[in-house]
Amino acid sequence: MSFDMMSLPDEFIRRLREAKHVVVLSGAGISAESGVPTFRDAQTGLWAKYDPQELATPEAFQRNPQLVWDWYTWRRNLISGVGPNHGHRALAQMERLVPRLTVITQNIDGLHQQAGSTDVIELHGNLSRTKCLNEDRIVEQWEETGERPPRCPHCGGYLRPDVVWFGEALPPLALHRAMAASRTADVFFTVGTSGIVYPAASLPMEAVEAGGMVVEVNPEDTPLTHWMTYTFRGPSGAVLPAIVSAAWSETF
Ligand code: APR
């Protein structure tokens, strides 16, 4: 689905070209066109009967560590088979066209970094990293005995994915950096997020408070929509490349 570049207001393009600091808050929607189901998409296959919000919790892991470990293994394998899409790549390109671009992502798939974005704040962790449940530190190697979840080589406790579960605090440094970036954003994009989960969903308000132009890229309305200076209703894989072309076409 192509997106009509002509519907990009001149004022939007002007403020984007003049921006000293662009900030992007991304959610699962930016990875949808890579084939990664969004968090609130229906689950498929053997996981269809589970609600992700029931699995991504400390209580679920406590109750059934093997089930939660297996679900994340399934998601890791899903992600290992996909790559960044045009939306991720457009943001990596935009980073080279503006003085500073910070990506704040709720995604745990690492696709922004794979696309070439270099300033990425991972609010909810990263599925490629594993940590010890007890020691809360990253573990890179462990003995595969067939036990699931595997055990920490240091303390013998369970290993778990290095992602933020519902009810857990976000990594303090990541949240601090995300708030600071949002307060200095001349242009703040929210891309592919339902704007339901806090504190991530409060970041656009930080940009509004600081006088930034806030822009939503999403096929649907969200609770954030009414804060927006501009909303572009379409898939990020089409909208973001159209924005880069419209704003910097003379540079390529
Ligand atoms: N382009 C842009 N947006 C899209 C696309 C697309 N191609 N396809 C879907 N979307 C939008 C949907 O309209 C929806 O608003 O992406 C959003 C996905 O919303 P969620 O599935 O709720 O994902 P997200 O907002 O990232 O969830 C936030 O909550 O579920 C927890 O920790 C989890 O990080 C996640 C957080």
PDB file of C-alpha atoms and ligand atoms in Angstrom:
ATOM      1  CA  MET A   1       0.000   0.000   0.000  1.00  0.00           C
ATOM      2  CA  SER A   2       1.572   3.249  -1.108  1.00  0.00           C
ATOM      3  CA  PHE A   3       1.187   6.413   0.899  1.00  0.00           C
ATOM      4  CA  ASP A   4       0.356   9.701  -0.817  1.00  0.00           C
ATOM      5  CA  MET A   5       3.387  11.934  -0.250  1.00  0.00           C
ATOM      6  CA  MET A   6       1.322  14.928  -1.351  1.00  0.00           C
ATOM      7  CA  SER A   7      -0.652  14.697   1.893  1.00  0.00           C
ATOM      8  CA  LEU A   8       2.443  15.742   3.872  1.00  0.00           C
ATOM      9  CA  PRO A   9       1.861  19.362   4.974  1.00  0.00           C
ATOM     10  CA  ASP A  10       4.570  21.903   4.060  1.00  0.00           C
ATOM     11  CA  GLU A  11       4.795  23.073   7.687  1.00  0.00           C
ATOM     12  CA  PHE A  12       5.477  19.480   8.781  1.00  0.00           C
ATOM     13  CA  ILE A  13       8.250  19.081   6.213  1.00  0.00           C
ATOM     14  CA  ARG A  14       9.770  22.478   7.138  1.00  0.00           C
ATOM     15  CA  ARG A  15       9.885  21.702  10.875  1.00  0.00           C
ATOM     16  CA  LEU A  16      11.313  18.228  10.210  1.00  0.00           C
ATOM     17  CA  ARG A  17      14.091  19.596   7.987  1.00  0.00           C
ATOM     18  CA  GLU A  18      14.955  22.245  10.618  1.00  0.00           C
ATOM     19  CA  ALA A  19      14.858  19.801  13.546  1.00  0.00           C
ATOM     20  CA  LYS A  20      18.027  19.547  15.636  1.00  0.00           C
ATOM     21  CA  HIS A  21      16.761  16.463  17.509  1.00  0.00           C
ATOM     22  CA  VAL A  22      14.234  13.953  16.153  1.00  0.00           C
ATOM     23  CA  VAL A  23      12.885  11.318  18.571  1.00  0.00           C
ATOM     24  CA  VAL A  24      10.922   8.230  17.555  1.00  0.00           C
ATOM     25  CA  LEU A  25       8.894   6.085  19.968  1.00  0.00           C
ATOM     26  CA  SER A  26       8.271   2.769  18.210  1.00  0.00           C
ATOM     27  CA  GLY A  27       6.004  -0.129  19.068  1.00  0.00           C
ATOM     28  CA  ALA A  28       5.218  -3.547  17.660  1.00  0.00           C
ATOM     29  CA  GLY A  29       3.482  -2.012  14.634  1.00  0.00           C
ATOM     30  CA  ILE A  30       6.786  -0.969  13.024  1.00  0.00           C
ATOM     31  CA  SER A  31       7.839  -4.623  12.951  1.00  0.00           C
ATOM     32  CA  ALA A  32       4.474  -5.907  11.692  1.00  0.00           C
ATOM     33  CA  GLU A  33       5.543  -5.559   8.032  1.00  0.00           C
ATOM     34  CA  SER A  34       8.619  -7.669   8.828  1.00  0.00           C
ATOM     35  CA  GLY A  35       6.241 -10.473   9.724  1.00  0.00           C
ATOM     36  CA  VAL A  36       6.473 -10.115  13.513  1.00  0.00           C
ATOM     37  CA  PRO A  37       2.937 -10.240  14.939  1.00  0.00           C
ATOM     38  CA  THR A  38       2.121  -7.217  17.099  1.00  0.00           C
ATOM     39  CA  PHE A  39       1.648  -7.767  20.786  1.00  0.00           C
ATOM     40  CA  ARG A  40      -2.128  -7.558  20.511  1.00  0.00           C
ATOM     41  CA  ASP A  41      -2.379  -9.560  17.277  1.00  0.00           C
ATOM     42  CA  ALA A  42      -3.953 -12.930  17.675  1.00  0.00           C
ATOM     43  CA  GLN A  43      -1.318 -15.503  18.548  1.00  0.00           C
ATOM     44  CA  THR A  44      -0.902 -18.399  16.145  1.00  0.00           C
ATOM     45  CA  GLY A  45      -0.325 -22.121  16.287  1.00  0.00           C
ATOM     46  CA  LEU A  46       0.139 -23.785  19.637  1.00  0.00           C
ATOM     47  CA  TRP A  47       0.306 -20.373  21.319  1.00  0.00           C
ATOM     48  CA  ALA A  48      -3.109 -19.317  19.979  1.00  0.00           C
ATOM     49  CA  LYS A  49      -4.796 -20.294  23.238  1.00  0.00           C
ATOM     50  CA  TYR A  50      -2.523 -18.074  25.337  1.00  0.00           C
ATOM     51  CA  ASP A  51      -2.877 -14.323  25.905  1.00  0.00           C
ATOM     52  CA  PRO A  52       0.626 -12.771  25.696  1.00  0.00           C
ATOM     53  CA  GLN A  53      -0.244 -10.585  28.655  1.00  0.00           C
ATOM     54  CA  GLU A  54      -0.758 -13.764  30.662  1.00  0.00           C
ATOM     55  CA  LEU A  55       2.658 -15.133  29.675  1.00  0.00           C
ATOM     56  CA  ALA A  56       4.813 -11.993  29.942  1.00  0.00           C
ATOM     57  CA  THR A  57       4.620 -11.755  33.741  1.00  0.00           C
ATOM     58  CA  PRO A  58       6.838 -12.776  36.702  1.00  0.00           C
ATOM     59  CA  GLU A  59       3.876 -14.727  38.105  1.00  0.00           C
ATOM     60  CA  ALA A  60       3.518 -16.787  34.889  1.00  0.00           C
ATOM     61  CA  PHE A  61       7.246 -17.595  35.007  1.00  0.00           C
ATOM     62  CA  GLN A  62       6.997 -18.542  38.691  1.00  0.00           C
ATOM     63  CA  ARG A  63       3.946 -20.739  37.993  1.00  0.00           C
ATOM     64  CA  ASN A  64       5.263 -22.424  34.840  1.00  0.00           C
ATOM     65  CA  PRO A  65       8.856 -21.441  33.960  1.00  0.00           C
ATOM     66  CA  GLN A  66       9.129 -24.010  31.150  1.00  0.00           C
ATOM     67  CA  LEU A  67       5.977 -22.698  29.374  1.00  0.00           C
ATOM     68  CA  VAL A  68       7.192 -19.092  29.515  1.00  0.00           C
ATOM     69  CA  TRP A  69      10.734 -20.052  28.472  1.00  0.00           C
ATOM     70  CA  ASP A  70       9.320 -22.065  25.507  1.00  0.00           C
ATOM     71  CA  TRP A  71       7.087 -19.129  24.458  1.00  0.00           C
ATOM     72  CA  TYR A  72      10.083 -16.800  24.327  1.00  0.00           C
ATOM     73  CA  THR A  73      12.110 -19.448  22.439  1.00  0.00           C
ATOM     74  CA  TRP A  74       9.256 -19.545  19.899  1.00  0.00           C
ATOM     75  CA  ARG A  75       9.283 -15.733  19.627  1.00  0.00           C
ATOM     76  CA  ARG A  76      13.113 -15.671  19.333  1.00  0.00           C
ATOM     77  CA  ASN A  77      12.979 -18.212  16.510  1.00  0.00           C
ATOM     78  CA  LEU A  78      10.226 -16.168  14.810  1.00  0.00           C
ATOM     79  CA  ILE A  79      12.365 -13.010  14.999  1.00  0.00           C
ATOM     80  CA  SER A  80      15.564 -14.793  13.873  1.00  0.00           C
ATOM     81  CA  GLY A  81      13.796 -15.516  10.578  1.00  0.00           C
ATOM     82  CA  VAL A  82      12.842 -11.909   9.765  1.00  0.00           C
ATOM     83  CA  GLY A  83      14.700  -8.688   8.987  1.00  0.00           C
ATOM     84  CA  PRO A  84      14.109  -4.937   9.165  1.00  0.00           C
ATOM     85  CA  ASN A  85      11.499  -3.482   6.808  1.00  0.00           C
ATOM     86  CA  HIS A  86      11.322  -0.195   4.873  1.00  0.00           C
ATOM     87  CA  GLY A  87      10.091   1.580   7.992  1.00  0.00           C
ATOM     88  CA  HIS A  88      13.118   0.604  10.095  1.00  0.00           C
ATOM     89  CA  ARG A  89      15.423   1.471   7.196  1.00  0.00           C
ATOM     90  CA  ALA A  90      13.796   4.882   6.657  1.00  0.00           C
ATOM     91  CA  LEU A  91      14.559   5.773  10.297  1.00  0.00           C
ATOM     92  CA  ALA A  92      18.178   4.632   9.898  1.00  0.00           C
ATOM     93  CA  GLN A  93      18.377   6.839   6.782  1.00  0.00           C
ATOM     94  CA  MET A  94      16.755   9.785   8.589  1.00  0.00           C
ATOM     95  CA  GLU A  95      19.403   9.470  11.324  1.00  0.00           C
ATOM     96  CA  ARG A  96      21.995  10.294   8.653  1.00  0.00           C
ATOM     97  CA  LEU A  97      19.997  13.325   7.471  1.00  0.00           C
ATOM     98  CA  VAL A  98      19.341  15.149  10.780  1.00  0.00           C
ATOM     99  CA  PRO A  99      21.795  16.329  13.466  1.00  0.00           C
ATOM    100  CA  ARG A 100      20.499  13.813  16.027  1.00  0.00           C
ATOM    101  CA  LEU A 101      17.889  11.026  15.952  1.00  0.00           C
ATOM    102  CA  THR A 102      17.018   8.911  19.010  1.00  0.00           C
ATOM    103  CA  VAL A 103      14.884   5.782  18.655  1.00  0.00           C
ATOM    104  CA  ILE A 104      13.033   4.773  21.833  1.00  0.00           C
ATOM    105  CA  THR A 105      11.588   1.334  21.215  1.00  0.00           C
ATOM    106  CA  GLN A 106       9.183  -0.875  23.139  1.00  0.00           C
ATOM    107  CA  ASN A 107      10.149  -3.738  20.831  1.00  0.00           C
ATOM    108  CA  ILE A 108      12.492  -6.507  21.894  1.00  0.00           C
ATOM    109  CA  ASP A 109      13.373  -7.682  18.356  1.00  0.00           C
ATOM    110  CA  GLY A 110      16.552  -5.642  17.711  1.00  0.00           C
ATOM    111  CA  LEU A 111      15.350  -4.740  14.183  1.00  0.00           C
ATOM    112  CA  HIS A 112      16.147  -1.006  14.517  1.00  0.00           C
ATOM    113  CA  GLN A 113      19.812  -1.831  15.195  1.00  0.00           C
ATOM    114  CA  GLN A 114      19.839  -4.363  12.338  1.00  0.00           C
ATOM    115  CA  ALA A 115      18.537  -1.610  10.011  1.00  0.00           C
ATOM    116  CA  GLY A 116      21.432   0.674  11.030  1.00  0.00           C
ATOM    117  CA  SER A 117      19.965   2.932  13.740  1.00  0.00           C
ATOM    118  CA  THR A 118      22.762   3.657  16.203  1.00  0.00           C
ATOM    119  CA  ASP A 119      21.029   5.547  19.040  1.00  0.00           C
ATOM    120  CA  VAL A 120      18.408   3.052  20.209  1.00  0.00           C
ATOM    121  CA  ILE A 121      16.931   3.013  23.723  1.00  0.00           C
ATOM    122  CA  GLU A 122      15.318  -0.385  24.482  1.00  0.00           C
ATOM    123  CA  LEU A 123      12.608   0.325  27.070  1.00  0.00           C
ATOM    124  CA  HIS A 124      11.452  -3.287  27.315  1.00  0.00           C
ATOM    125  CA  GLY A 125      14.770  -5.138  26.866  1.00  0.00           C
ATOM    126  CA  ASN A 126      15.907  -7.386  24.052  1.00  0.00           C
ATOM    127  CA  LEU A 127      14.944 -10.987  23.338  1.00  0.00           C
ATOM    128  CA  SER A 128      18.462 -11.843  22.164  1.00  0.00           C
ATOM    129  CA  ARG A 129      19.777 -11.354  25.713  1.00  0.00           C
ATOM    130  CA  THR A 130      19.322 -13.829  28.592  1.00  0.00           C
ATOM    131  CA  LYS A 131      19.774 -13.084  32.288  1.00  0.00           C
ATOM    132  CA  CYS A 132      19.822 -14.894  35.609  1.00  0.00           C
ATOM    133  CA  LEU A 133      16.498 -14.699  37.470  1.00  0.00           C
ATOM    134  CA  ASN A 134      18.253 -14.444  40.853  1.00  0.00           C
ATOM    135  CA  GLU A 135      21.285 -12.287  40.077  1.00  0.00           C
ATOM    136  CA  ASP A 136      19.583 -10.100  37.412  1.00  0.00           C
ATOM    137  CA  ARG A 137      22.754 -10.071  35.319  1.00  0.00           C
ATOM    138  CA  ILE A 138      23.284 -11.045  31.687  1.00  0.00           C
ATOM    139  CA  VAL A 139      24.455 -14.621  31.061  1.00  0.00           C
ATOM    140  CA  GLU A 140      25.984 -15.336  27.656  1.00  0.00           C
ATOM    141  CA  GLN A 141      26.863 -19.003  27.974  1.00  0.00           C
ATOM    142  CA  TRP A 142      25.377 -21.882  29.886  1.00  0.00           C
ATOM    143  CA  GLU A 143      25.400 -25.677  29.753  1.00  0.00           C
ATOM    144  CA  GLU A 144      22.565 -27.079  27.649  1.00  0.00           C
ATOM    145  CA  THR A 145      21.340 -30.065  29.645  1.00  0.00           C
ATOM    146  CA  GLY A 146      17.925 -30.152  27.984  1.00  0.00           C
ATOM    147  CA  GLU A 147      16.340 -28.657  31.128  1.00  0.00           C
ATOM    148  CA  ARG A 148      14.045 -25.720  30.235  1.00  0.00           C
ATOM    149  CA  PRO A 149      14.598 -23.036  31.450  1.00  0.00           C
ATOM    150  CA  PRO A 150      18.383 -23.668  31.579  1.00  0.00           C
ATOM    151  CA  ARG A 151      20.291 -22.941  34.793  1.00  0.00           C
ATOM    152  CA  CYS A 152      22.609 -20.053  35.624  1.00  0.00           C
ATOM    153  CA  PRO A 153      26.249 -21.292  35.579  1.00  0.00           C
ATOM    154  CA  HIS A 154      27.018 -19.010  38.558  1.00  0.00           C
ATOM    155  CA  CYS A 155      24.214 -19.683  41.024  1.00  0.00           C
ATOM    156  CA  GLY A 156      22.172 -22.533  39.556  1.00  0.00           C
ATOM    157  CA  GLY A 157      19.011 -20.445  39.437  1.00  0.00           C
ATOM    158  CA  TYR A 158      16.739 -20.256  36.397  1.00  0.00           C
ATOM    159  CA  LEU A 159      17.693 -18.199  33.352  1.00  0.00           C
ATOM    160  CA  ARG A 160      15.065 -15.887  31.794  1.00  0.00           C
ATOM    161  CA  PRO A 161      14.854 -13.557  28.787  1.00  0.00           C
ATOM    162  CA  ASP A 162      16.244 -10.040  29.370  1.00  0.00           C
ATOM    163  CA  VAL A 163      12.865  -8.418  28.686  1.00  0.00           C
ATOM    164  CA  VAL A 164      10.537  -6.349  30.882  1.00  0.00           C
ATOM    165  CA  TRP A 165       7.445  -8.261  32.045  1.00  0.00           C
ATOM    166  CA  PHE A 166       4.119  -6.688  32.985  1.00  0.00           C
ATOM    167  CA  GLY A 167       4.378  -5.378  36.518  1.00  0.00           C
ATOM    168  CA  GLU A 168       8.167  -5.043  36.345  1.00  0.00           C
ATOM    169  CA  ALA A 169      10.034  -1.731  36.413  1.00  0.00           C
ATOM    170  CA  LEU A 170      11.611  -0.515  33.197  1.00  0.00           C
ATOM    171  CA  PRO A 171      15.432  -0.343  33.160  1.00  0.00           C
ATOM    172  CA  PRO A 172      15.991   2.935  35.091  1.00  0.00           C
ATOM    173  CA  LEU A 173      18.771   4.262  32.839  1.00  0.00           C
ATOM    174  CA  ALA A 174      16.777   3.528  29.670  1.00  0.00           C
ATOM    175  CA  LEU A 175      13.721   5.311  31.087  1.00  0.00           C
ATOM    176  CA  HIS A 176      15.799   8.297  32.232  1.00  0.00           C
ATOM    177  CA  ARG A 177      17.420   8.602  28.789  1.00  0.00           C
ATOM    178  CA  ALA A 178      14.028   8.248  27.070  1.00  0.00           C
ATOM    179  CA  MET A 179      12.498  11.026  29.202  1.00  0.00           C
ATOM    180  CA  ALA A 180      15.498  13.302  28.616  1.00  0.00           C
ATOM    181  CA  ALA A 181      15.400  12.692  24.854  1.00  0.00           C
ATOM    182  CA  SER A 182      11.634  13.311  24.690  1.00  0.00           C
ATOM    183  CA  ARG A 183      12.039  16.667  26.461  1.00  0.00           C
ATOM    184  CA  THR A 184      14.547  17.866  23.863  1.00  0.00           C
ATOM    185  CA  ALA A 185      12.688  16.588  20.792  1.00  0.00           C
ATOM    186  CA  ASP A 186      11.945  19.208  18.120  1.00  0.00           C
ATOM    187  CA  VAL A 187       9.990  16.478  16.308  1.00  0.00           C
ATOM    188  CA  PHE A 188       8.622  13.414  18.148  1.00  0.00           C
ATOM    189  CA  PHE A 189       7.186  10.527  16.111  1.00  0.00           C
ATOM    190  CA  THR A 190       5.108   7.746  17.635  1.00  0.00           C
ATOM    191  CA  VAL A 191       5.221   4.840  15.194  1.00  0.00           C
ATOM    192  CA  GLY A 192       3.269   1.589  15.465  1.00  0.00           C
ATOM    193  CA  THR A 193       2.312   1.792  19.113  1.00  0.00           C
ATOM    194  CA  SER A 194      -1.151   1.483  20.603  1.00  0.00           C
ATOM    195  CA  GLY A 195      -0.169   4.014  23.273  1.00  0.00           C
ATOM    196  CA  ILE A 196      -1.719   1.891  25.992  1.00  0.00           C
ATOM    197  CA  VAL A 197       1.278   0.854  28.090  1.00  0.00           C
ATOM    198  CA  TYR A 198       2.869   3.368  30.481  1.00  0.00           C
ATOM    199  CA  PRO A 199       5.349   4.900  31.121  1.00  0.00           C
ATOM    200  CA  ALA A 200       6.238   4.597  27.381  1.00  0.00           C
ATOM    201  CA  ALA A 201       2.909   6.165  26.409  1.00  0.00           C
ATOM    202  CA  SER A 202       3.687   9.254  28.524  1.00  0.00           C
ATOM    203  CA  LEU A 203       6.760  10.148  26.451  1.00  0.00           C
ATOM    204  CA  PRO A 204       4.855  12.011  23.680  1.00  0.00           C
ATOM    205  CA  MET A 205       3.403  14.258  26.400  1.00  0.00           C
ATOM    206  CA  GLU A 206       6.952  15.156  27.486  1.00  0.00           C
ATOM    207  CA  ALA A 207       7.595  16.319  23.929  1.00  0.00           C
ATOM    208  CA  VAL A 208       4.328  18.284  23.832  1.00  0.00           C
ATOM    209  CA  GLU A 209       5.191  19.975  27.150  1.00  0.00           C
ATOM    210  CA  ALA A 210       8.570  20.986  25.714  1.00  0.00           C
ATOM    211  CA  GLY A 211       7.004  22.485  22.579  1.00  0.00           C
ATOM    212  CA  GLY A 212       7.962  19.699  20.177  1.00  0.00           C
ATOM    213  CA  MET A 213       5.916  18.774  17.109  1.00  0.00           C
ATOM    214  CA  VAL A 214       4.344  15.343  17.772  1.00  0.00           C
ATOM    215  CA  VAL A 215       3.445  13.076  14.860  1.00  0.00           C
ATOM    216  CA  GLU A 216       1.618   9.719  14.873  1.00  0.00           C
ATOM    217  CA  VAL A 217       2.257   7.054  12.203  1.00  0.00           C
ATOM    218  CA  ASN A 218      -0.332   4.299  12.596  1.00  0.00           C
ATOM    219  CA  PRO A 219      -3.118   2.857  10.422  1.00  0.00           C
ATOM    220  CA  GLU A 220      -5.501   3.380  13.361  1.00  0.00           C
ATOM    221  CA  ASP A 221      -6.389   6.005  15.986  1.00  0.00           C
ATOM    222  CA  THR A 222      -4.891   5.517  19.442  1.00  0.00           C
ATOM    223  CA  PRO A 223      -5.318   7.203  22.854  1.00  0.00           C
ATOM    224  CA  LEU A 224      -2.337   9.366  21.838  1.00  0.00           C
ATOM    225  CA  THR A 225      -3.985  10.659  18.651  1.00  0.00           C
ATOM    226  CA  HIS A 226      -5.621  13.728  20.140  1.00  0.00           C
ATOM    227  CA  TRP A 227      -2.222  15.027  21.403  1.00  0.00           C
ATOM    228  CA  MET A 228      -0.756  14.914  17.914  1.00  0.00           C
ATOM    229  CA  THR A 229       0.225  17.898  15.771  1.00  0.00           C
ATOM    230  CA  TYR A 230      -0.086  15.599  12.724  1.00  0.00           C
ATOM    231  CA  THR A 231      -1.358  12.037  12.238  1.00  0.00           C
ATOM    232  CA  PHE A 232      -0.464   9.973   9.164  1.00  0.00           C
ATOM    233  CA  ARG A 233      -2.870   7.042   8.798  1.00  0.00           C
ATOM    234  CA  GLY A 234      -0.944   4.284   7.047  1.00  0.00           C
ATOM    235  CA  PRO A 235       1.580   1.484   7.493  1.00  0.00           C
ATOM    236  CA  SER A 236       4.979   2.716   8.697  1.00  0.00           C
ATOM    237  CA  GLY A 237       6.694   0.731   5.935  1.00  0.00           C
ATOM    238  CA  ALA A 238       5.077   3.110   3.425  1.00  0.00           C
ATOM    239  CA  VAL A 239       4.689   6.328   5.451  1.00  0.00           C
ATOM    240  CA  LEU A 240       8.245   6.645   6.800  1.00  0.00           C
ATOM    241  CA  PRO A 241       9.999   6.241   3.409  1.00  0.00           C
ATOM    242  CA  ALA A 242       7.493   8.747   1.944  1.00  0.00           C
ATOM    243  CA  ILE A 243       8.388  11.252   4.689  1.00  0.00           C
ATOM    244  CA  VAL A 244      12.142  10.843   4.077  1.00  0.00           C
ATOM    245  CA  SER A 245      11.646  11.249   0.314  1.00  0.00           C
ATOM    246  CA  ALA A 246       9.405  14.309   0.700  1.00  0.00           C
ATOM    247  CA  ALA A 247      11.742  16.027   3.159  1.00  0.00           C
ATOM    248  CA  TRP A 248      15.127  15.214   1.665  1.00  0.00           C
ATOM    249  CA  SER A 249      14.472  14.187  -1.954  1.00  0.00           C
ATOM    250  CA  GLU A 250      17.143  16.595  -3.231  1.00  0.00           C
ATOM    251  CA  THR A 251      19.789  14.698  -1.252  1.00  0.00           C
ATOM    252  CA  PHE A 252      19.426  11.484  -3.276  1.00  0.00           C
TER     253      PHE A 252
HETATM  254  N1  APR B   1       2.515   0.309  10.691  1.00  0.00           N
HETATM  255  C1  APR B   1       2.310   1.097  11.772  1.00  0.00           C
HETATM  256  N2  APR B   1       1.549   0.726  12.828  1.00  0.00           N
HETATM  257  C2  APR B   1       0.962  -0.491  12.765  1.00  0.00           C
HETATM  258  C3  APR B   1       1.118  -1.367  11.672  1.00  0.00           C
HETATM  259  C4  APR B   1       1.939  -0.914  10.607  1.00  0.00           C
HETATM  260  N3  APR B   1       2.142  -1.681   9.516  1.00  0.00           N
HETATM  261  N4  APR B   1       0.399  -2.493  11.918  1.00  0.00           N
HETATM  262  C5  APR B   1      -0.179  -2.332  13.130  1.00  0.00           C
HETATM  263  N5  APR B   1       0.143  -1.124  13.632  1.00  0.00           N
HETATM  264  C6  APR B   1      -0.240  -0.527  14.923  1.00  0.00           C
HETATM  265  C7  APR B   1      -1.560  -0.985  15.476  1.00  0.00           C
HETATM  266  O1  APR B   1      -2.608  -0.159  14.965  1.00  0.00           O
HETATM  267  C8  APR B   1      -1.355  -0.744  16.981  1.00  0.00           C
HETATM  268  O2  APR B   1      -1.721   0.599  17.320  1.00  0.00           O
HETATM  269  O3  APR B   1       0.723  -0.954  15.853  1.00  0.00           O
HETATM  270  C9  APR B   1       0.152  -0.908  17.160  1.00  0.00           C
HETATM  271  C10 APR B   1       0.548  -2.186  17.883  1.00  0.00           C
HETATM  272  O4  APR B   1       0.067  -2.083  19.193  1.00  0.00           O
HETATM  273  P1  APR B   1       0.468  -3.206  20.266  1.00  0.00           P
HETATM  274  O5  APR B   1       0.310  -4.552  19.677  1.00  0.00           O
HETATM  275  O6  APR B   1      -0.256  -2.817  21.533  1.00  0.00           O
HETATM  276  O7  APR B   1       2.036  -3.018  20.472  1.00  0.00           O
HETATM  277  P2  APR B   1       2.765  -1.955  21.378  1.00  0.00           P
HETATM  278  O8  APR B   1       2.090  -0.617  21.314  1.00  0.00           O
HETATM  279  O9  APR B   1       4.202  -2.011  21.035  1.00  0.00           O
HETATM  280  O10 APR B   1       2.596  -2.553  22.855  1.00  0.00           O
HETATM  281  C11 APR B   1       3.270  -1.819  23.874  1.00  0.00           C
HETATM  282  O11 APR B   1       2.861  -3.360  25.592  1.00  0.00           O
HETATM  283  O12 APR B   1       2.233  -5.325  25.095  1.00  0.00           O
HETATM  284  C12 APR B   1       3.185  -4.687  25.809  1.00  0.00           C
HETATM  285  O13 APR B   1       5.491  -4.857  26.273  1.00  0.00           O
HETATM  286  C13 APR B   1       4.534  -4.979  25.258  1.00  0.00           C
HETATM  287  O14 APR B   1       6.064  -3.481  24.190  1.00  0.00           O
HETATM  288  C14 APR B   1       4.703  -3.867  24.250  1.00  0.00           C
HETATM  289  C15 APR B   1       3.885  -2.752  24.853  1.00  0.00           C
END
